[in-house]
Amino acid sequence: VAADAQRAERRTDALSKERIIDSAIEILEARGESALTFRELKARLSTGNGAMYHHVANKAELLAAATGRVIGATISAVPDELEPVQALRALALGLFDAITAHPWVGTQLSRGPGQPSMLHIFEAIGSRVEALGVSETELFDSAFTVVNYVLGVAAQNAGNALLVPRDGDRAALLGSIAQQWTGLDSKAFPFLHAISTRLAEHDDREQFIAGVDLILVGIDSRRSHRP
Amino acid sequence: VAADAQRAERRTDALSKERIIDSAIEILEARGESALTFRELKARLSTGNGAMYHHVANKAELLAAATGRVIGATISAVPDELEPVQALRALALGLFDAITAHPWVGTQLSRGPGQPSMLHIFEAIGSRVEALGVSETELFDSAFTVVNYVLGVAAQNAGNALLVPRDGDRAALLGSIAQQWTGLDSKAFPFLHAISTRLAEHDDREQFIAGVDLILVGIDSRRSHRP
DNA sequence: ACCTGAACACCGTTCAAGT
DNA sequence: ACCTGAACACCGTTCAAGT
């Protein structure tokens, strides 16, 4: 009995890839990508380097796995029964929100198309584009356009948001950028200088989804005007 | 005379911010972002750390300055006399090509909107969108959409291209990804599995500019149907 | 002002050694 | 198999000291 209890207890706090990723995500969420180091993980998990490297190959694998968690949850949150257009909008917004909330996800996803998270995103989006009734010849390009737009623009926006402190409000950020623009030389930057006051009214998320809708309309019009 | 000659010679090989950036770009072009270190710069410029830090504040400033060179040349290459739509297409393609050729530029541009290169891009694109005749209320959102699309999608594509060796051909990369997709479980990834053979026909650049045209059409249709 | 070169405070990763 | 902890080979950046 004692052996069993001990084994069970041991197993509970035994090191595993899952537990390492748990801790990595906690660090990433709390203090961002630059705070994720093996030394920090070692302290948090009270273990040694070799122990961690026994479970994960390197830091890249760690980041990829952490990204997989976030992306997996995001894709799973979209119900299967949704109409294709609604599903695509939900996927796009879910990915936008996920990348905005976890900028390190955006960084990771821009590190190449081979990673599992990328495959899941492409599959989720591509299958819905197919369900729109897009012809086989145009299917790949259409799906690729949506994926590139969603990930590219989301990551770009997340980069913009990086300047705002973790809990700071967007309004303050926009205000300070607007101030910078107002201060620009109106000869060298006439457009930015003139438009600076409009900056505060801008809504990233709304504009992002408007772009998605625009692409979906484009895809649909090619579909219905097929020769 | 001797003093003049000596001073002139001295000036030629004196350390300066410009020379440091020159060397940084050479390293970035030849061996990528990870090869750019102060130790490498020190060797190439045969100087000391303090000398370099006397001219540039830190590595971030160095990368921003190098990016400024590339972006400046890209924007300058677009003639002032071009019609707005043609200018926007030329800007978009120029930025796409620049980011594809220098992936570190894409990385740098996604690091926040305050940097000078970002201001120049926004000014160049925004002023042309304004020249399209977009109303003041919609001008900011329209310009922001174009900028976000161009930089986001270009960076995304550059990330995709990162996997291909510096001088390797795209076809080989696409071929190997296509092979990966073909090998995927057709139950878990039916879309990717089915579409994998289409991968080779895909043209990033053509598709990128098609997306730009789509956005421009969207902007124009809102302009002409104005209430 | 401009530069030198050692030193500091970090990194990711490896590895002999333990259980 | 799983883990420990010292060590290695790097980083960016600082700084006392020189000219």
Coordinates of C-alpha atoms (C1' of nucleotides) in Angstrom, one line a residue:
Chain A
V1 CA 0.0 0.0 0.0
A2 CA 2.8 2.4 1.0
A3 CA 4.6 1.6 -2.3
D4 CA 1.4 2.4 -4.2
A5 CA 0.8 5.6 -2.4
Q6 CA 4.4 6.7 -2.9
R7 CA 4.3 5.8 -6.5
A8 CA 1.1 7.7 -7.0
E9 CA 2.5 10.7 -5.2
R10 CA 5.7 10.5 -7.1
R11 CA 3.8 10.4 -10.4
T12 CA 1.8 13.4 -9.4
D13 CA 4.8 15.7 -9.2
A14 CA 6.9 13.7 -11.7
L15 CA 8.4 15.8 -14.4
S16 CA 6.7 15.4 -17.8
K17 CA 6.6 17.3 -21.0
E18 CA 3.1 18.4 -20.1
R19 CA 4.2 19.9 -16.8
I20 CA 7.1 21.7 -18.5
I21 CA 4.8 23.2 -21.1
D22 CA 2.3 24.2 -18.3
S23 CA 5.0 26.2 -16.6
A24 CA 6.3 27.6 -19.9
I25 CA 2.9 29.0 -20.7
E26 CA 2.5 30.4 -17.2
I27 CA 5.8 32.3 -17.7
L28 CA 4.9 33.4 -21.2
E29 CA 1.5 34.7 -20.0
A30 CA 2.8 36.5 -17.0
R31 CA 5.9 38.0 -18.2
G32 CA 6.2 37.5 -22.0
E33 CA 8.5 35.7 -24.3
S34 CA 11.8 37.2 -23.1
A35 CA 11.1 35.9 -19.6
L36 CA 11.0 32.2 -20.8
T37 CA 14.4 30.8 -20.0
F38 CA 15.5 27.3 -18.9
R39 CA 16.8 28.8 -15.7
E40 CA 13.4 30.2 -14.9
L41 CA 11.8 26.9 -15.7
K42 CA 14.4 25.1 -13.6
A43 CA 13.6 27.2 -10.6
R44 CA 9.8 26.9 -11.0
L45 CA 9.9 23.2 -11.5
S46 CA 12.8 22.8 -8.9
T47 CA 14.7 20.4 -11.2
G48 CA 17.8 20.3 -13.3
N49 CA 18.6 21.1 -16.9
G50 CA 19.2 17.5 -17.9
A51 CA 15.7 16.6 -16.6
M52 CA 14.0 19.1 -18.7
Y53 CA 16.1 18.3 -21.8
H54 CA 15.1 14.7 -21.2
H55 CA 11.5 15.7 -22.0
V56 CA 11.9 18.5 -24.5
A57 CA 14.5 18.6 -27.2
N58 CA 15.1 22.4 -27.1
K59 CA 13.5 25.8 -26.7
A60 CA 12.0 25.7 -30.2
E61 CA 10.1 22.6 -29.4
L62 CA 8.9 24.1 -26.1
L63 CA 7.5 27.2 -27.9
A64 CA 5.9 25.1 -30.6
A65 CA 4.2 22.9 -28.1
A66 CA 3.0 25.9 -26.1
T67 CA 1.6 27.4 -29.4
G68 CA -0.1 24.1 -30.1
R69 CA -2.0 24.3 -26.9
V70 CA -3.3 27.8 -27.7
I71 CA -4.1 27.1 -31.3
G72 CA -5.7 23.8 -30.5
A73 CA -8.1 25.4 -28.0
T74 CA -8.9 28.2 -30.5
I75 CA -9.7 25.9 -33.3
S76 CA -11.7 23.5 -31.1
A77 CA -13.8 26.4 -29.9
V78 CA -15.4 26.7 -33.3
P79 CA -18.4 24.4 -33.6
D80 CA -18.5 21.9 -36.4
E81 CA -22.1 22.6 -37.3
L82 CA -21.5 26.3 -38.2
E83 CA -22.1 27.3 -41.8
P84 CA -18.8 27.8 -43.7
V85 CA -18.9 31.6 -43.7
Q86 CA -19.7 31.8 -40.0
A87 CA -17.1 29.2 -39.2
L88 CA -14.5 31.1 -41.2
R89 CA -15.4 34.4 -39.4
A90 CA -15.3 32.6 -36.0
L91 CA -11.9 31.0 -36.8
A92 CA -10.5 34.4 -38.0
L93 CA -11.7 36.2 -34.9
G94 CA -10.6 33.4 -32.6
L95 CA -7.1 33.5 -34.1
F96 CA -7.0 37.2 -34.0
D97 CA -7.9 37.3 -30.3
A98 CA -5.5 34.5 -29.5
I99 CA -2.6 36.2 -31.1
T100 CA -3.5 39.6 -29.6
A101 CA -3.8 38.0 -26.1
H102 CA -0.6 35.9 -26.6
P103 CA 1.8 37.8 -28.9
W104 CA 4.3 35.0 -28.7
V105 CA 1.9 32.8 -30.6
G106 CA 2.0 35.2 -33.5
T107 CA 5.8 35.2 -33.4
Q108 CA 5.9 31.4 -33.4
L109 CA 3.5 31.0 -36.2
S110 CA 5.5 33.2 -38.5
R111 CA 8.4 30.8 -38.1
G112 CA 7.6 28.5 -40.9
P113 CA 4.8 26.5 -42.4
G114 CA 5.9 23.0 -41.3
Q115 CA 4.8 23.2 -37.7
P116 CA 1.8 21.2 -36.5
S117 CA -0.2 24.4 -35.4
M118 CA 0.2 25.7 -38.9
L119 CA -1.2 22.4 -40.4
H120 CA -4.2 22.5 -38.1
I121 CA -4.9 26.1 -39.0
F122 CA -4.6 25.4 -42.7
E123 CA -6.8 22.4 -42.4
A124 CA -9.5 24.2 -40.4
I125 CA -9.6 27.2 -42.7
G126 CA -9.1 25.2 -46.0
S127 CA -11.9 22.7 -45.3
R128 CA -14.3 25.6 -44.7
V129 CA -13.3 27.4 -47.9
E130 CA -13.8 24.1 -49.7
A131 CA -17.3 23.9 -48.2
L132 CA -18.1 27.3 -49.7
G133 CA -18.1 25.5 -53.0
V134 CA -14.9 26.8 -54.4
S135 CA -13.7 25.0 -57.5
E136 CA -10.7 22.7 -57.2
T137 CA -8.5 24.9 -59.3
E138 CA -9.0 28.0 -57.1
L139 CA -9.3 26.2 -53.8
F140 CA -5.6 26.3 -52.8
D141 CA -5.1 29.9 -53.6
S142 CA -8.3 31.0 -51.9
A143 CA -7.5 29.1 -48.7
F144 CA -3.9 30.3 -48.8
T145 CA -5.1 33.9 -49.1
V146 CA -7.4 33.6 -46.0
V147 CA -4.6 31.9 -43.9
N148 CA -2.0 34.5 -44.9
Y149 CA -4.3 37.4 -44.3
V150 CA -5.5 36.1 -40.9
L151 CA -2.1 35.2 -39.5
G152 CA -0.3 38.1 -41.1
V153 CA -2.6 40.9 -40.1
A154 CA -3.2 39.4 -36.7
A155 CA 0.6 39.2 -36.0
Q156 CA 1.0 42.7 -37.4
N157 CA -1.6 44.0 -35.0
A158 CA -0.2 42.1 -32.1
G159 CA 3.2 43.7 -32.8
N160 CA 1.5 47.1 -32.7
A161 CA -0.1 46.2 -29.4
L162 CA 3.3 45.1 -28.0
L163 CA 4.0 48.7 -27.1
V164 CA 1.1 48.9 -24.7
P165 CA 1.9 47.5 -21.2
R166 CA 0.4 44.2 -20.3
D167 CA -2.6 45.6 -18.5
G168 CA -2.5 49.1 -20.0
D169 CA -5.4 50.4 -22.0
R170 CA -5.3 50.8 -25.8
A171 CA -6.6 54.3 -25.6
A172 CA -3.4 55.5 -23.9
L173 CA -1.2 53.8 -26.5
L174 CA -3.2 55.3 -29.4
G175 CA -3.1 58.6 -27.7
S176 CA 0.7 58.6 -27.4
I177 CA 1.1 57.5 -31.0
A178 CA -1.3 60.2 -32.1
Q179 CA 0.8 62.7 -30.2
Q180 CA 3.9 61.5 -32.0
W181 CA 2.2 61.9 -35.3
T182 CA 0.9 65.3 -34.5
G183 CA 4.5 66.4 -33.6
L184 CA 5.9 65.2 -37.0
D185 CA 7.0 67.7 -39.5
S186 CA 4.0 68.5 -41.6
K187 CA 6.3 69.0 -44.7
A188 CA 7.9 65.6 -44.5
F189 CA 4.8 63.7 -43.2
P190 CA 1.8 65.7 -44.4
F191 CA -0.5 62.6 -44.3
L192 CA 0.4 61.4 -40.9
H193 CA 0.3 64.9 -39.5
A194 CA -3.2 65.5 -40.9
I195 CA -4.7 62.2 -40.0
S196 CA -3.3 61.9 -36.5
T197 CA -6.5 62.9 -34.8
R198 CA -8.4 60.1 -36.4
L199 CA -6.2 57.5 -34.8
A200 CA -8.2 57.3 -31.6
E201 CA -11.4 56.2 -33.4
H202 CA -9.7 53.2 -35.0
D203 CA -10.8 49.7 -34.0
D204 CA -8.3 47.0 -35.0
R205 CA -10.6 44.1 -34.5
E206 CA -13.5 45.5 -36.4
Q207 CA -11.2 46.4 -39.3
F208 CA -9.6 43.0 -39.3
I209 CA -12.9 41.2 -39.7
A210 CA -14.0 43.6 -42.4
G211 CA -10.9 42.5 -44.3
V212 CA -11.9 38.9 -43.9
D213 CA -15.4 39.6 -45.2
L214 CA -13.9 41.4 -48.1
I215 CA -11.8 38.4 -49.0
L216 CA -14.8 36.1 -48.6
V217 CA -16.9 38.3 -50.9
G218 CA -14.0 38.1 -53.4
I219 CA -13.9 34.4 -53.2
D220 CA -17.7 34.1 -53.6
S221 CA -17.9 36.4 -56.6
R222 CA -15.3 34.3 -58.4
R223 CA -17.2 31.2 -57.5
S224 CA -20.6 32.5 -58.8
H225 CA -19.1 34.0 -62.0
R226 CA -17.3 30.9 -62.9
P227 CA -17.0 30.4 -66.7
Chain B
V1 CA 49.9 68.6 -46.9
A2 CA 50.9 65.5 -45.0
A3 CA 48.5 66.5 -42.2
D4 CA 45.7 66.9 -44.8
A5 CA 46.5 63.5 -46.4
Q6 CA 46.6 61.9 -43.1
R7 CA 43.4 63.4 -41.9
A8 CA 41.6 62.4 -45.2
E9 CA 42.9 58.9 -44.8
R10 CA 41.9 58.8 -41.2
R11 CA 38.5 60.0 -42.0
T12 CA 38.1 57.3 -44.7
D13 CA 38.5 54.5 -42.2
A14 CA 37.2 56.2 -39.1
L15 CA 34.4 54.4 -37.4
S16 CA 31.0 56.0 -37.9
K17 CA 27.4 54.9 -37.5
E18 CA 27.2 54.6 -41.3
R19 CA 30.1 52.2 -41.5
I20 CA 28.7 50.1 -38.7
I21 CA 25.4 49.8 -40.4
D22 CA 27.1 49.0 -43.7
S23 CA 28.9 46.1 -42.0
A24 CA 25.7 45.0 -40.2
I25 CA 23.8 44.8 -43.5
E26 CA 26.6 42.8 -45.1
I27 CA 26.4 40.3 -42.3
L28 CA 22.6 40.2 -42.4
E29 CA 22.6 39.7 -46.1
A30 CA 25.2 37.0 -46.2
R31 CA 24.3 35.0 -43.1
G32 CA 21.0 36.1 -41.7
E33 CA 19.8 37.7 -38.5
S34 CA 21.3 35.2 -36.1
A35 CA 24.9 35.9 -37.4
L36 CA 24.7 39.6 -36.5
T37 CA 26.5 39.9 -33.2
F38 CA 28.7 42.7 -31.8
R39 CA 31.6 40.2 -31.7
E40 CA 31.3 39.6 -35.4
L41 CA 31.0 43.4 -36.1
K42 CA 34.1 44.0 -33.9
A43 CA 36.1 41.5 -35.9
R44 CA 34.9 42.9 -39.3
L45 CA 35.6 46.5 -38.3
S46 CA 38.7 45.6 -36.2
T47 CA 37.6 47.8 -33.3
G48 CA 36.4 47.5 -29.7
N49 CA 33.0 47.2 -28.1
G50 CA 33.1 50.7 -26.6
A51 CA 33.8 52.2 -30.0
M52 CA 30.7 50.7 -31.6
Y53 CA 28.6 51.6 -28.6
H54 CA 29.8 55.1 -28.9
H55 CA 28.1 55.3 -32.3
V56 CA 25.0 53.1 -31.8
A57 CA 23.0 52.8 -28.6
N58 CA 22.3 49.1 -28.9
K59 CA 21.4 46.2 -31.2
A60 CA 17.8 47.4 -31.6
E61 CA 19.0 50.7 -33.0
L62 CA 21.3 48.9 -35.3
L63 CA 18.5 46.7 -36.7
A64 CA 16.2 49.7 -37.0
A65 CA 18.8 51.7 -38.9
A66 CA 19.5 48.8 -41.3
T67 CA 15.8 48.4 -41.9
G68 CA 15.6 52.1 -42.6
R69 CA 18.1 51.8 -45.4
V70 CA 16.2 49.0 -47.1
I71 CA 12.8 50.6 -46.6
G72 CA 14.1 54.0 -47.7
A73 CA 15.4 52.6 -51.0
T74 CA 12.2 50.7 -51.6
I75 CA 10.0 53.7 -51.1
S76 CA 12.2 56.0 -53.1
A77 CA 12.1 53.6 -56.0
V78 CA 8.4 54.5 -56.6
P79 CA 8.1 57.5 -58.9
D80 CA 6.1 60.5 -57.6
E81 CA 4.3 60.9 -60.9
L82 CA 2.6 57.5 -60.8
E83 CA -1.2 57.4 -60.6
P84 CA -2.3 56.5 -57.1
V85 CA -3.4 52.9 -57.9
Q86 CA -0.2 52.2 -59.8
A87 CA 1.9 53.8 -57.0
L88 CA 0.1 51.6 -54.4
R89 CA 0.7 48.5 -56.4
A90 CA 4.4 49.5 -56.9
L91 CA 4.8 50.2 -53.2
A92 CA 3.1 46.9 -52.2
L93 CA 5.2 44.8 -54.6
G94 CA 8.4 46.7 -53.6
L95 CA 7.8 46.0 -49.9
F96 CA 6.9 42.4 -50.6
D97 CA 10.1 41.9 -52.6
A98 CA 12.2 43.7 -50.0
I99 CA 10.8 41.6 -47.1
T100 CA 11.2 38.4 -49.1
A101 CA 14.8 39.2 -50.0
H102 CA 15.6 40.4 -46.5
P103 CA 13.5 38.5 -44.0
W104 CA 15.0 40.4 -41.1
V105 CA 13.3 43.5 -42.4
G106 CA 9.9 41.8 -41.9
T107 CA 10.8 40.8 -38.4
Q108 CA 11.9 44.3 -37.5
L109 CA 8.8 45.9 -39.0
S110 CA 6.6 43.8 -36.8
R111 CA 8.3 45.2 -33.7
G112 CA 6.0 48.1 -33.3
P113 CA 4.6 51.1 -35.1
G114 CA 6.7 53.9 -33.6
Q115 CA 9.9 53.2 -35.6
P116 CA 10.8 55.6 -38.4
S117 CA 10.5 53.0 -41.2
M118 CA 7.0 52.4 -40.2
L119 CA 6.2 56.1 -40.4
H120 CA 7.6 56.3 -43.9
I121 CA 5.6 53.3 -45.0
F122 CA 2.4 54.7 -43.5
E123 CA 3.0 58.1 -45.1
A124 CA 3.8 56.7 -48.5
I125 CA 0.8 54.4 -48.6
G126 CA -1.6 56.7 -46.8
S127 CA -0.9 59.7 -49.0
R128 CA -1.7 57.6 -52.1
V129 CA -4.9 56.2 -50.6
E130 CA -5.9 59.8 -49.9
A131 CA -5.1 60.6 -53.5
L132 CA -7.7 58.0 -54.5
G133 CA -10.3 60.4 -53.2
V134 CA -11.3 58.5 -50.1
S135 CA -13.4 60.5 -47.7
E136 CA -11.8 61.8 -44.6
T137 CA -13.9 59.6 -42.3
E138 CA -12.7 56.4 -44.1
L139 CA -9.2 57.5 -44.9
F140 CA -7.5 56.2 -41.8
D141 CA -9.1 52.8 -41.8
S142 CA -8.5 52.4 -45.5
A143 CA -4.8 53.3 -45.2
F144 CA -4.4 51.1 -42.2
T145 CA -5.9 48.1 -43.9
V146 CA -3.5 48.4 -46.8
V147 CA -0.5 48.8 -44.6
N148 CA -1.5 45.9 -42.4
Y149 CA -2.2 43.7 -45.3
V150 CA 1.1 44.5 -47.1
L151 CA 3.4 44.1 -44.1
G152 CA 1.5 41.3 -42.5
V153 CA 1.2 39.1 -45.6
A154 CA 4.6 39.9 -46.8
A155 CA 6.1 39.0 -43.4
Q156 CA 4.1 35.8 -43.3
N157 CA 5.3 34.8 -46.7
A158 CA 8.9 35.6 -45.8
G159 CA 8.5 33.3 -42.8
N160 CA 7.3 30.6 -45.1
A161 CA 10.3 31.2 -47.3
L162 CA 12.7 31.0 -44.4
L163 CA 12.8 27.3 -44.6
V164 CA 14.3 27.3 -48.1
P165 CA 18.1 27.7 -48.1
R166 CA 19.5 31.1 -49.1
D167 CA 20.1 30.1 -52.7
G168 CA 17.8 27.1 -52.9
D169 CA 15.0 27.1 -55.3
R170 CA 11.4 27.5 -54.2
A171 CA 10.3 24.4 -56.1
A172 CA 12.3 22.2 -53.8
L173 CA 10.8 23.7 -50.8
L174 CA 7.2 23.4 -52.1
G175 CA 8.0 19.9 -53.1
S176 CA 9.1 18.9 -49.7
I177 CA 6.1 20.5 -48.0
A178 CA 3.8 18.9 -50.6
Q179 CA 5.4 15.6 -49.6
Q180 CA 4.7 16.2 -45.9
W181 CA 1.1 17.0 -46.7
T182 CA 0.7 13.9 -48.8
G183 CA 2.0 11.8 -46.0
L184 CA -0.5 13.2 -43.5
D185 CA -3.3 11.1 -42.2
S186 CA -6.2 11.6 -44.6
K187 CA -8.7 11.1 -41.7
A188 CA -7.2 13.9 -39.5
F189 CA -6.2 16.2 -42.4
P190 CA -8.5 15.5 -45.3
F191 CA -8.2 18.9 -46.8
L192 CA -4.4 19.1 -46.7
H193 CA -4.1 15.5 -47.9
A194 CA -6.3 16.2 -50.9
I195 CA -4.9 19.5 -51.9
S196 CA -1.2 18.7 -51.5
T197 CA -0.6 18.2 -55.2
R198 CA -1.8 21.8 -55.9
L199 CA 0.9 23.2 -53.8
A200 CA 3.5 23.4 -56.5
E201 CA 1.4 25.6 -58.8
H202 CA 1.1 28.3 -56.2
D203 CA 2.7 31.7 -56.7
D204 CA 3.1 33.8 -53.6
R205 CA 3.8 37.0 -55.3
E206 CA 1.0 36.9 -57.8
Q207 CA -1.5 36.0 -55.0
F208 CA -0.1 38.8 -52.8
I209 CA -0.8 41.5 -55.4
A210 CA -4.2 40.0 -56.1
G211 CA -5.1 40.6 -52.5
V212 CA -3.9 44.2 -52.8
D213 CA -6.1 44.7 -55.8
L214 CA -9.0 43.2 -54.0
I215 CA -8.6 45.7 -51.1
L216 CA -8.2 48.6 -53.6
V217 CA -11.5 47.5 -55.3
G218 CA -13.2 47.4 -51.9
I219 CA -11.9 50.9 -51.1
D220 CA -13.0 52.2 -54.5
S221 CA -16.5 50.7 -54.3
R222 CA -17.1 52.3 -50.9
R223 CA -15.8 55.6 -52.4
S224 CA -18.2 55.6 -55.3
H225 CA -21.3 54.3 -53.4
R226 CA -20.8 57.0 -50.8
P227 CA -24.2 58.2 -49.4
Chain C
dA1 C1' 35.7 63.0 -28.6
dC2 C1' 36.9 58.6 -29.7
dC3 C1' 38.6 54.2 -28.8
dT4 C1' 40.5 49.8 -26.2
dG5 C1' 39.7 45.4 -24.1
dA6 C1' 38.6 43.2 -20.0
dA7 C1' 34.7 42.1 -17.3
dC8 C1' 29.7 41.4 -16.0
dA9 C1' 25.5 39.2 -16.2
dC10 C1' 23.2 36.7 -18.7
dC11 C1' 21.7 32.9 -22.4
dG12 C1' 20.8 27.6 -24.6
dT13 C1' 22.7 23.4 -24.4
dT14 C1' 25.7 19.4 -23.1
dC15 C1' 27.4 15.8 -20.2
dA16 C1' 29.6 13.0 -16.7
dA17 C1' 27.7 11.3 -12.8
dG18 C1' 24.2 9.7 -9.9
dT19 C1' 19.5 6.9 -8.6
Chain D
dA1 C1' 14.6 5.6 -17.4
dC2 C1' 15.0 9.7 -15.1
dC3 C1' 17.4 13.2 -12.9
dT4 C1' 21.4 16.4 -10.9
dG5 C1' 24.4 20.2 -11.3
dA6 C1' 28.6 21.8 -13.0
dA7 C1' 30.5 23.3 -17.2
dC8 C1' 30.8 25.0 -22.1
dA9 C1' 30.3 28.2 -25.6
dC10 C1' 28.1 31.7 -26.5
dC11 C1' 25.4 36.4 -26.1
dG12 C1' 24.5 42.1 -25.3
dT13 C1' 26.2 45.6 -22.7
dT14 C1' 29.2 48.3 -19.4
dC15 C1' 33.1 50.6 -17.9
dA16 C1' 37.7 52.0 -16.2
dA17 C1' 41.4 53.3 -18.7
dG18 C1' 43.8 55.1 -22.5
dT19 C1' 44.8 58.8 -26.7

